[in-house]
Coordinates of C-alpha atoms in Angstrom, one line a residue:
Chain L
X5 CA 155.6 267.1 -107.6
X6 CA 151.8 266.0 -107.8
X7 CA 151.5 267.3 -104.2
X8 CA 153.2 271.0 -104.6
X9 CA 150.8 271.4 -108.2
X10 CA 147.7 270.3 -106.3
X11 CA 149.1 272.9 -103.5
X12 CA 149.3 275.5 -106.5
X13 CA 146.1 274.6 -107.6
X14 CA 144.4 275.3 -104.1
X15 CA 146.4 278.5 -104.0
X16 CA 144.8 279.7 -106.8
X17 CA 141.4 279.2 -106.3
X18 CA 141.3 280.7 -103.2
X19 CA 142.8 283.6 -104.8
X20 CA 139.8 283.3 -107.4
X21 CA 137.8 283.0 -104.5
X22 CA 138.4 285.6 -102.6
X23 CA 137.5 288.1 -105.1
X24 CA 134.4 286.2 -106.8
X25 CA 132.7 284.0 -103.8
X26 CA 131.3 287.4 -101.9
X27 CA 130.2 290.3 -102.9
X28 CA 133.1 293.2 -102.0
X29 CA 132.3 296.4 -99.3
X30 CA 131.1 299.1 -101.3
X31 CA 133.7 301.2 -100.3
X32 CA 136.5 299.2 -101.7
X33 CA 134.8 299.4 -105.3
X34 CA 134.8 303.4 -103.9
X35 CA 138.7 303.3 -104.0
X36 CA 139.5 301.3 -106.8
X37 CA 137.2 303.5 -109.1
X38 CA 138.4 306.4 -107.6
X39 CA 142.2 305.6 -108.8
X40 CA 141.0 304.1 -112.3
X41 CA 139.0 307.4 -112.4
X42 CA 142.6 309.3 -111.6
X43 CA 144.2 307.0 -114.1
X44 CA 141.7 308.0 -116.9
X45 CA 142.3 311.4 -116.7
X46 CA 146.1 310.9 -116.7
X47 CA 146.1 309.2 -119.9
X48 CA 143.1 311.2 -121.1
X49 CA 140.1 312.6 -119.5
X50 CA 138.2 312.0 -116.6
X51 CA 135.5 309.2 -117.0
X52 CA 131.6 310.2 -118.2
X53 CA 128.9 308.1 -118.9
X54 CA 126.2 310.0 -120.4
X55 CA 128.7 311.0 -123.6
X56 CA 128.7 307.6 -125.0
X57 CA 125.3 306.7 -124.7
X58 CA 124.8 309.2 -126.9
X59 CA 127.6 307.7 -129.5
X60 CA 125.0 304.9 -129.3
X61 CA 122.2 306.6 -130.0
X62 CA 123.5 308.7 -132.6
X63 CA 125.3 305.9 -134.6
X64 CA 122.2 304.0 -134.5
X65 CA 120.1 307.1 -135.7
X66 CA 122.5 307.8 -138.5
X67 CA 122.8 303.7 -139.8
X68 CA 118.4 304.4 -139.8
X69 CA 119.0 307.3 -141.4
X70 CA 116.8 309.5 -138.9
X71 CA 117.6 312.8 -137.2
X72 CA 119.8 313.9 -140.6
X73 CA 123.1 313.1 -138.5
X74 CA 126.6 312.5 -140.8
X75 CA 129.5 312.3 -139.5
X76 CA 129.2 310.7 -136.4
X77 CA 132.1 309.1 -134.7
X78 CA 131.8 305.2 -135.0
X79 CA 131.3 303.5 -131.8
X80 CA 134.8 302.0 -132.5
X81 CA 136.9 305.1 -132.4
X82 CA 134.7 306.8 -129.3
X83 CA 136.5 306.8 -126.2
X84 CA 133.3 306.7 -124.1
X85 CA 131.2 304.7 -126.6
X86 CA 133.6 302.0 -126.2
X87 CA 134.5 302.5 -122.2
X88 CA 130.7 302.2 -122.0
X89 CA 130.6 298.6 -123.8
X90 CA 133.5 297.6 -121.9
X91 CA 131.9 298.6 -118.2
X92 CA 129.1 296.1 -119.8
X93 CA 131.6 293.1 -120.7
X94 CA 133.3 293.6 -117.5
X95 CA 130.0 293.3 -115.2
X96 CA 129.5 290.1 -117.7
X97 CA 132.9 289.0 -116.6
X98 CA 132.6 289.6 -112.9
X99 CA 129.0 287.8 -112.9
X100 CA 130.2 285.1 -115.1
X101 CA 132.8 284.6 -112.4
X102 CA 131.1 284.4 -109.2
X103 CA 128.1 282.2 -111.3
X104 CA 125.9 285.1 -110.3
X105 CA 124.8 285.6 -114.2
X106 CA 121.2 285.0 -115.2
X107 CA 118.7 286.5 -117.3
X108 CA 116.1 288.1 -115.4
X109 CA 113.3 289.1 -117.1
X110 CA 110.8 291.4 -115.1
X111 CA 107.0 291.6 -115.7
X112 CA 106.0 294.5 -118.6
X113 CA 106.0 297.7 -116.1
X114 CA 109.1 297.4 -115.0
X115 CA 110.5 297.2 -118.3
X116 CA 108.3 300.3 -119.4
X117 CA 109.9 301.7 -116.3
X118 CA 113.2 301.1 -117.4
X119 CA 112.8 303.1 -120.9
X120 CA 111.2 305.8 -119.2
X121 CA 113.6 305.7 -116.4
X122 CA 116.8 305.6 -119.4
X123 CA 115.0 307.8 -121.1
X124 CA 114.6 310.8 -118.6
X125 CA 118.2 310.1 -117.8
X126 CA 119.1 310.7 -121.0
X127 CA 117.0 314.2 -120.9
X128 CA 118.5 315.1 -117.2
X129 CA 122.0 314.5 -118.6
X130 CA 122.0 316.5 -121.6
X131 CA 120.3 319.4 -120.2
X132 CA 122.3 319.1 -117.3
X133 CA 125.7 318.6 -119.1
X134 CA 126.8 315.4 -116.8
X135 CA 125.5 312.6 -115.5
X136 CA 126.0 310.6 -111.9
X137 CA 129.7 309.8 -113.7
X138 CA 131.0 312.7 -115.5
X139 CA 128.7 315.4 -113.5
X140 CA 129.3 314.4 -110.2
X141 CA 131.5 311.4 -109.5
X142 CA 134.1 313.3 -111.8
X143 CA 132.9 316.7 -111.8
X144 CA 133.5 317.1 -107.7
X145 CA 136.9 315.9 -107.8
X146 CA 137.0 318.4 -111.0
X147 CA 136.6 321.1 -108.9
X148 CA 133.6 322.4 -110.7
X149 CA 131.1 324.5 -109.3
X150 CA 128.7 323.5 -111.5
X151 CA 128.7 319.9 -109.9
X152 CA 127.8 320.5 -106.6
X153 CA 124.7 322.0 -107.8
X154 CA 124.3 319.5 -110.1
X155 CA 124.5 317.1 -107.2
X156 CA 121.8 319.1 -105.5
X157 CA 119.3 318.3 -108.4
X158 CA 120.2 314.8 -108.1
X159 CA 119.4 314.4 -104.9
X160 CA 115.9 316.2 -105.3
X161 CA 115.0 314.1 -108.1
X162 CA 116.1 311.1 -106.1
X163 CA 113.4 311.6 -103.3
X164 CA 111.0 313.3 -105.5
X165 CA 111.2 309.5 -107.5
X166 CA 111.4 307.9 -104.2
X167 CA 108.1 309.4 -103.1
X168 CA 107.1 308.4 -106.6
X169 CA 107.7 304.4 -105.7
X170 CA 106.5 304.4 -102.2
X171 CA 103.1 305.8 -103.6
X172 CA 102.9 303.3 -107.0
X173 CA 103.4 300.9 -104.9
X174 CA 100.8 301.9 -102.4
X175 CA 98.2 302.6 -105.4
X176 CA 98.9 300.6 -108.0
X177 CA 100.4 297.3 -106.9
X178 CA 99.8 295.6 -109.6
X179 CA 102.0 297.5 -112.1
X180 CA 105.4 296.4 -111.5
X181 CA 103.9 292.5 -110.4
X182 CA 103.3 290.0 -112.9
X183 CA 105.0 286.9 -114.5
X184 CA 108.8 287.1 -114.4
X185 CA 111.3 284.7 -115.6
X186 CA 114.6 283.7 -114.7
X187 CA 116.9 282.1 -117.7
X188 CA 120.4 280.5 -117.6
X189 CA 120.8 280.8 -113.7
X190 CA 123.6 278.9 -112.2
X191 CA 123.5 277.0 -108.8
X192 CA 126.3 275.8 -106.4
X193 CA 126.8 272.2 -108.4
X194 CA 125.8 273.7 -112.3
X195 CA 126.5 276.0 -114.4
X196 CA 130.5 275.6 -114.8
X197 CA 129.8 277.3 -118.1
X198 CA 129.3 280.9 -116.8
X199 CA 133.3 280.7 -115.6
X200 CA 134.6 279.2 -118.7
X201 CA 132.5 282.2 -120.5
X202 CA 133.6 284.6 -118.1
X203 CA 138.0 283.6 -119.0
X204 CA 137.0 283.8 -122.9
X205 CA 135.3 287.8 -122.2
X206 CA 138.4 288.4 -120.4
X207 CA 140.9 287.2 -123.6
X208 CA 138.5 288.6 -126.1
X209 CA 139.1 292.1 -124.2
X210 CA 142.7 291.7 -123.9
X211 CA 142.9 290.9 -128.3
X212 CA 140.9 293.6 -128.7
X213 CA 143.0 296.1 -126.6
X214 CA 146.2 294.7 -127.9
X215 CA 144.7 295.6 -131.7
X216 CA 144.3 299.2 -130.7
X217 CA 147.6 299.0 -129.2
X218 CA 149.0 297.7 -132.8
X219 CA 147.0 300.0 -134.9
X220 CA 148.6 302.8 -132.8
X221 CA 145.8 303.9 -130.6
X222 CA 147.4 303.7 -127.1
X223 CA 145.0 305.7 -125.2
X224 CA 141.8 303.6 -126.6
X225 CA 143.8 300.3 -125.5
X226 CA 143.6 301.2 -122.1
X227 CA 140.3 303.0 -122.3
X228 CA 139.6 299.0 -122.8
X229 CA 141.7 297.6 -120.2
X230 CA 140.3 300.6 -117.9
X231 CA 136.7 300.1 -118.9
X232 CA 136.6 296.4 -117.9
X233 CA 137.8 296.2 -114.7
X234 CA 135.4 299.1 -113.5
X235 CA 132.8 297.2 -115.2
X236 CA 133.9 294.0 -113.2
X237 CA 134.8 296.4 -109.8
X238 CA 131.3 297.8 -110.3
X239 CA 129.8 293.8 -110.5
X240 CA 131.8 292.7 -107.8
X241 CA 130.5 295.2 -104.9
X242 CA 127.7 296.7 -106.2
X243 CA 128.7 300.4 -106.4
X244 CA 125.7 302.2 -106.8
X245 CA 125.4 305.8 -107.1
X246 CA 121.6 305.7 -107.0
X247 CA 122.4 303.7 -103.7
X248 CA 123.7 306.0 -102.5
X249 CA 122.1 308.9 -102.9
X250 CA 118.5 307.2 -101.5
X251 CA 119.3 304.3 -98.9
X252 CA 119.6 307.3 -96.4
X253 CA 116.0 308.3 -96.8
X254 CA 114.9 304.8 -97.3
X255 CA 116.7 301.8 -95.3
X256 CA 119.4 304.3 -93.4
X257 CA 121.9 302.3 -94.5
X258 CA 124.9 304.2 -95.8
X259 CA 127.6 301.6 -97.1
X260 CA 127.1 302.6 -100.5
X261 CA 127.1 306.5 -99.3
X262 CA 130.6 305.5 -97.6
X263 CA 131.2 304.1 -100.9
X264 CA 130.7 307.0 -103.4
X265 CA 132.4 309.2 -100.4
X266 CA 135.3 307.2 -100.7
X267 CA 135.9 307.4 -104.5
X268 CA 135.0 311.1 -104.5
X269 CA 138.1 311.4 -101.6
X270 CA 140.3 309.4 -104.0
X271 CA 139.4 311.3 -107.4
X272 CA 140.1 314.9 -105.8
X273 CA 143.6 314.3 -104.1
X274 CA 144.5 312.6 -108.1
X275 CA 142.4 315.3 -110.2
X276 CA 144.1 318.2 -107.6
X277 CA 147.7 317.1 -108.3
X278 CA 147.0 316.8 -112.6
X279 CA 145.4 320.2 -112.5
X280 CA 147.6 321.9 -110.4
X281 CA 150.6 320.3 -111.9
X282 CA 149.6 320.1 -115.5
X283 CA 150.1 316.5 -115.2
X284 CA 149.7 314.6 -118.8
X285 CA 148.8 318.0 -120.6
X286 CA 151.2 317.2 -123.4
X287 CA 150.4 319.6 -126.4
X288 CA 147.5 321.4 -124.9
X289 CA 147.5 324.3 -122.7
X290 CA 147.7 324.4 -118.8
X291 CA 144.6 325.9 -118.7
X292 CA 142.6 323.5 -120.7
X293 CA 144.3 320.6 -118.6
X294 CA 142.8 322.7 -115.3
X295 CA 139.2 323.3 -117.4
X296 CA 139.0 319.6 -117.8
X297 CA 135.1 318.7 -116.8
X298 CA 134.3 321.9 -115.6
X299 CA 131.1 322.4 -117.9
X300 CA 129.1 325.4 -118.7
X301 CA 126.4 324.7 -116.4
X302 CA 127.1 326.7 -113.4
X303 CA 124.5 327.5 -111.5
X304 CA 121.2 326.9 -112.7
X305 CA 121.6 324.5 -115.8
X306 CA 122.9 321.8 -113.7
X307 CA 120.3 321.5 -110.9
X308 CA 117.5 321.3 -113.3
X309 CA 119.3 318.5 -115.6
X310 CA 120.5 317.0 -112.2
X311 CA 116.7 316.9 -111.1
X312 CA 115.8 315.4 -113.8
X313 CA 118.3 312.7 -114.0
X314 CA 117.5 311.9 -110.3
X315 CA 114.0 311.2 -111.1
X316 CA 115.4 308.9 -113.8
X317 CA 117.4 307.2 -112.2
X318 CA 115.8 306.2 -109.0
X319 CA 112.9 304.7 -111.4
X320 CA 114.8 302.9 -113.7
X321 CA 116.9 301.4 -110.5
X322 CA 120.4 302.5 -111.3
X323 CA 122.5 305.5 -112.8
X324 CA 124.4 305.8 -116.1
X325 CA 127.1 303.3 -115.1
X326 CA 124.6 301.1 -112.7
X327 CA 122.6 300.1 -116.1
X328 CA 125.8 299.7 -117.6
X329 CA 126.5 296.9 -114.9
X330 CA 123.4 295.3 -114.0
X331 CA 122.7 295.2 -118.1
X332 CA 126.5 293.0 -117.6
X333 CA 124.8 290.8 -114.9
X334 CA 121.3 289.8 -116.9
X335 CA 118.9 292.5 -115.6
X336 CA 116.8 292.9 -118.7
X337 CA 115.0 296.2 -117.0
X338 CA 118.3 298.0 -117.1
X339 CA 118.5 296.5 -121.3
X340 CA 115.4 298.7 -121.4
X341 CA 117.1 301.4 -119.4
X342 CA 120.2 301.5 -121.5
X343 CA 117.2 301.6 -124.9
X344 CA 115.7 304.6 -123.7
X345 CA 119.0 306.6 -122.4
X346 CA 120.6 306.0 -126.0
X347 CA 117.3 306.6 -128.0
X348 CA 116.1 309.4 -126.5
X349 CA 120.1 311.1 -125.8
X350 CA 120.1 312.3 -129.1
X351 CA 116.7 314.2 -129.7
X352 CA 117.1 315.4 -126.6
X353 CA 120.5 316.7 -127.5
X354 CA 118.9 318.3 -131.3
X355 CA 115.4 319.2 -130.1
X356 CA 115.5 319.5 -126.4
X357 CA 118.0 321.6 -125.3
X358 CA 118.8 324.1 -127.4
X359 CA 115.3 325.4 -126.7
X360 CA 116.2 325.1 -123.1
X361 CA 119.2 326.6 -123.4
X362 CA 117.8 329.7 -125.0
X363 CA 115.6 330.6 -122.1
X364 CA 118.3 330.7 -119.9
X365 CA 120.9 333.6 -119.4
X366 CA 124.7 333.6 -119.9
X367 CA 124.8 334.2 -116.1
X368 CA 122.6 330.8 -115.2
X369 CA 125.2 328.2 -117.5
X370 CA 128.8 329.0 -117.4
X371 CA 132.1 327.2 -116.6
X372 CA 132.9 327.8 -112.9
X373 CA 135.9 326.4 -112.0
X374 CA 136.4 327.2 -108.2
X375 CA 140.2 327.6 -108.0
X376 CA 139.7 330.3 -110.2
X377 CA 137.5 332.4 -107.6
X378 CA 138.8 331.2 -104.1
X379 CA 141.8 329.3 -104.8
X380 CA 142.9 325.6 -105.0
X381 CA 143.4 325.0 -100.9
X382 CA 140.1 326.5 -100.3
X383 CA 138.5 324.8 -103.4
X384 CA 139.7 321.6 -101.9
X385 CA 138.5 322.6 -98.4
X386 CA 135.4 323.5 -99.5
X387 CA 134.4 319.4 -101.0
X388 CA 136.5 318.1 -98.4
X389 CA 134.0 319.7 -95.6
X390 CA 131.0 319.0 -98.0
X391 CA 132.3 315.4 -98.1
X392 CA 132.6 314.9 -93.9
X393 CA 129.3 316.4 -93.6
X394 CA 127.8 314.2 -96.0
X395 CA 129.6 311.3 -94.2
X396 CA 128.9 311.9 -90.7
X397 CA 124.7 312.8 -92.0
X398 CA 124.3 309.0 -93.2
X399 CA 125.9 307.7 -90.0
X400 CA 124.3 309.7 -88.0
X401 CA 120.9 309.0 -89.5
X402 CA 122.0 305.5 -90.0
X403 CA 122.1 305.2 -86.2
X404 CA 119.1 307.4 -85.3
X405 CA 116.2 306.6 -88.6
X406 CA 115.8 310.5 -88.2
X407 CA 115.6 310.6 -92.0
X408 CA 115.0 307.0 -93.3
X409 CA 111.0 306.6 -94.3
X410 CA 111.6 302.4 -93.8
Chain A
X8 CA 119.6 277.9 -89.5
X9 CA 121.1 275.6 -92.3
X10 CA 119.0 275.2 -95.3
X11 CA 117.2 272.1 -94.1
X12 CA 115.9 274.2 -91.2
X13 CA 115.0 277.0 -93.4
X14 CA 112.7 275.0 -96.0
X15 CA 111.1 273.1 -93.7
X16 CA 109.8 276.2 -91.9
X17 CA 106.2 276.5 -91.8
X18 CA 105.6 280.6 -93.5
X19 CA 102.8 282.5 -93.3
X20 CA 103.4 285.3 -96.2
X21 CA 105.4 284.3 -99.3
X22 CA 106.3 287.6 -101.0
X23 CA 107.3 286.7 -104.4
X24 CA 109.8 289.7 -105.3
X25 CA 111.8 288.1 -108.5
X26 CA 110.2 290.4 -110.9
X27 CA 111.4 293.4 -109.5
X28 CA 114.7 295.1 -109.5
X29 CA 116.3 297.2 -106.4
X30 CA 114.4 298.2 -104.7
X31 CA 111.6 296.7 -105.5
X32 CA 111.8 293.5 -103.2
X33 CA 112.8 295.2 -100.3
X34 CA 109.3 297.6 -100.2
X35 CA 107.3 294.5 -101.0
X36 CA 109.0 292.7 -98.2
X37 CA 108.4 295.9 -95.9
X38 CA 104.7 296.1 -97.2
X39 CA 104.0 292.2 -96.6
X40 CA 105.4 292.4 -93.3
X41 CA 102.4 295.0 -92.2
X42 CA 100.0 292.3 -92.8
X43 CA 101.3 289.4 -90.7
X44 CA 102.0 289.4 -86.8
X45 CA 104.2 289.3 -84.8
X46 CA 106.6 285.9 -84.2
X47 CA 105.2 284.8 -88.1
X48 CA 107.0 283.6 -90.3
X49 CA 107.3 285.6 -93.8
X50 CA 109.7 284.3 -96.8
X51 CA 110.9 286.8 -99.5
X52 CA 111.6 285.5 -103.0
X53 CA 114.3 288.0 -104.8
X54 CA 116.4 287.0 -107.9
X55 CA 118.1 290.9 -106.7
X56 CA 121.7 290.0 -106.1
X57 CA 121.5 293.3 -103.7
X58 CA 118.4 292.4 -101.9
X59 CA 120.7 289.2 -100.2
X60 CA 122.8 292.4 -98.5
X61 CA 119.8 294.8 -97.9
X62 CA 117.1 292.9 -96.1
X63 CA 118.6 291.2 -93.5
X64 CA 120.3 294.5 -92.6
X65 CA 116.5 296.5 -92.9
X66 CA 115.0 293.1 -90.8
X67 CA 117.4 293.8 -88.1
X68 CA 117.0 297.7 -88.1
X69 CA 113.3 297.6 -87.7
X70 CA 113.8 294.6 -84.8
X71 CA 112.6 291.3 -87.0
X72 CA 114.8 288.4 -87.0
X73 CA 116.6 287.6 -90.1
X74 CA 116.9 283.4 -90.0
X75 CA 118.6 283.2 -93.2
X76 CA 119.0 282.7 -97.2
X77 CA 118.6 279.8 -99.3
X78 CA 120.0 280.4 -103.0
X79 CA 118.1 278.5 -105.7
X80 CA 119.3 278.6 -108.9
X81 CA 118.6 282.3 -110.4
X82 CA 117.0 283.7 -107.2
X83 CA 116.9 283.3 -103.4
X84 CA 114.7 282.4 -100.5
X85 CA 115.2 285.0 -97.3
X86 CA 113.5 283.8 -93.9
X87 CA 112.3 286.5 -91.5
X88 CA 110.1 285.9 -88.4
X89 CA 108.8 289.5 -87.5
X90 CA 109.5 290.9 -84.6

């Protein structure tokens, strides 16, 4: 009897093990997300980033009673707000887990890089309409036009910012040097705490999806459920969309290229079959199921947010969701990150863009959903091909440096 | 290399990297690595969970051998003798 529980025991934490001792291929985070992505949408909508930073920022503007907001939906009853927080506890979880959790606090420019970083993410995205997330890691599988362009901005700003770091580095070496200090780290024989902590963020998040469930709001309970195992997928093997737009020009590596490809792959064969099949459209129209993150940024409003948001993001070190993670694991430049996207979302949102906006023409920022021109098949032919080429350029550079600065 | 093997090696360049995020460790470790020679030994310090993955792949790229990692508590040691 002693025996076979010890043999249980042993059983289960190698199962622990194998998903918290090492960190997980890219790619398999890729997949995972991809279907979590498909599941969203099937109870929902498609996942976004960018929307609930701004519930942050405008709940904390109205409670300081700046910017003349009312009304704004509490961070409680937002669907992104809340997915956002739960990415964050779930990166929390998945660090807790593997003892990887530590505070890390960077010397002053890096934080001031952070903010700025957040901050022009938060401009890119709302000019832009999407981020890395609801832009482009949902807005390919979308089949929106407007995404591929967008994804062409990102990539710009991306090695634009790249250029950026080679040459701050190069000039000014002593900005982002300094004192740092490491608080609460964990080693191979201490820090037992971190997985007792990590079990009690876990039941916290099941009681609080449960009370949704009670107080009748189904879809928010697994927004919950949903939110915290990307958060913990996202921990676990580093999926980074910054990654995996710049590692090509930098190191030539292209796991976390293979990565995002992956997930993209997944999210179109699930977003195809919901739009073409009205799948979970309940009450509302076919056609609003099919319009589902196709924004009205098609062609020129989303490469110049996407720009922007590239340069952002490469500074600050990580997209909308990766300072939602690495804020989960302790790195305090992405708390200054996540600061400047949710401060600076809403003024951007009241005082940036509709200025922007008015310059522009009808014919520079509508909804271009591609089905609608060429057809689903070619539609999905189109990303698929975009996809492969994309996949076989970072292995192909991978192998010959043709591209990669490092 | 175990980590007995590792600590007790005699480096040339210590790069200390644990104030900045990815991917900031990994272009101080490639600017260090201009300033020593070849078959020196150069140790990067990176509290980067990512870095653990990325410079040992970028050392063996660009032909320097990767000896190995030693985690601390918070951050880790990574060994490199340029190639």
């Amino acid at each position: 009897m002693a025996e076979e529980l010890n043999n249980d025991n042993r059983i289960l934490s190698e199962l622990f093990r194998t998903f918290f001792a090492k960190h997980w291929p890219v790619w398999i985070g890729g997949i995972i997300l991809g279907m979590l992505n498909i599941l969203l949408f099937m109870i929902k909508s498609p996942w976004g980033g960018s929307g609930g930073y701004n519930n942050w920022g405008e709940n904390v503007y109205q409670a300081a009673g700046f910017l003349g907001l009312e009304n704004v939906t509490p961070t409680n009853t937002s669907l992104y707000g809340m997915l956002n927080i739960l990415i964050i506890l779930g990166a929390f979880a998945g660090a807790l887990f593997s003892k990887e959790f530590a505070l890390r606090i960077p010397p002053v420019g890096e934080l001031i890089k952070g903010f700025i970083g957040g901050g022009l993410m938060a401009i890119g995205a709302t000019m832009g309409i999407g981020c890395t997330i609801g832009g482009f890691f949902s807005g390919i599988p979308a089949l929106s036009g407007g995404a591929i362009f967008l994804t062409i901005g990102l990539f710009l700003g991306t090695l634009v910012a790249l250029k950026y770091l080679f040459w701050e580095m190069e000039n000014f070496p002593g900005f982002s040097t300094g004192k740092s200090r490491t608080l609460l780290a964990a080693s191979e024989k201490t820090g037992g705490w971190q997985i007792w902590l990590g079990w009690i963020v876990i039941i916290v998040v099941f009681v609080m999806a449960y009370n949704y469930f009670g107080n009748g709001n189904a879809v928010m309970s697994w927004f919950v459920i949903i939110g915290l195992l990307m958060g913990l997928i996202c921990q676990r093997s580093r999926f980074c969309i910054v990654a995996s737009f710049r590692d090509p020009f930098m190191t030539g590596k292209s796991s976390s290229t293979v990565g995002v490809i992956t997930g993209l792959l997944i999210g179109l064969i699930g977003f195809t079959i919901i739009k073409l099949f009205g799948v979970g459209a309940g009450d509302t129209a076919l056609r609003a199921r099919e319009m589902t993150w196709v924004f009205p940024h098609f062609w020129l409003r989303a490469p110049i947010g996407g720009f922007i948001f590239g340069l952002g993001m490469t500074i600050a070190g990580g997209c909308a969701v990766g300072a939602l993670w690495r804020f989960g694991e302790g790195q305090v430049k992405l708390w200054a990150a996540v600061l400047g996207f949710l401060l600076i979302s809403p003024i951007s949102k009241k005082f940036i863009v509709p200025e922007f906006v008015d310059l522009l023409p009808h014919s520079l920022r509508y909804k271009n959903f591609m089905p609608d021109y060429i057809g689903y098949t070619w539609s999905v032919v189109i990303v698929l091909a975009i996809l492969f080429i994309w996949y076989l350029f970072v292995k192909w550079n991978e192998r010959t440096g043709k591209f990669s600065t490092y | 290399m175990n980590t007995e093997e590792l600590t007790a090696l005699a480096v040339d360049k210590l790069v200390d990297a644990r104030g900045t995020a990815c991917p900031g460790p990994l272009l101080e470790a490639k600017k260090a690595i201009g300033t020593i020679s070849s078959g020196q030994i150069m140790e990067v310090l990176s509290a980067d969970e990512g870095t653990k993955r990325d410079i040992p792949k970028w050392a063996n790229k660009k032909g320097h051998d990767y000896l190995g990692t030693v985690e601390e508590s918070g951050y880790f040691k990574i060994y490199l003798k340029k190639g």
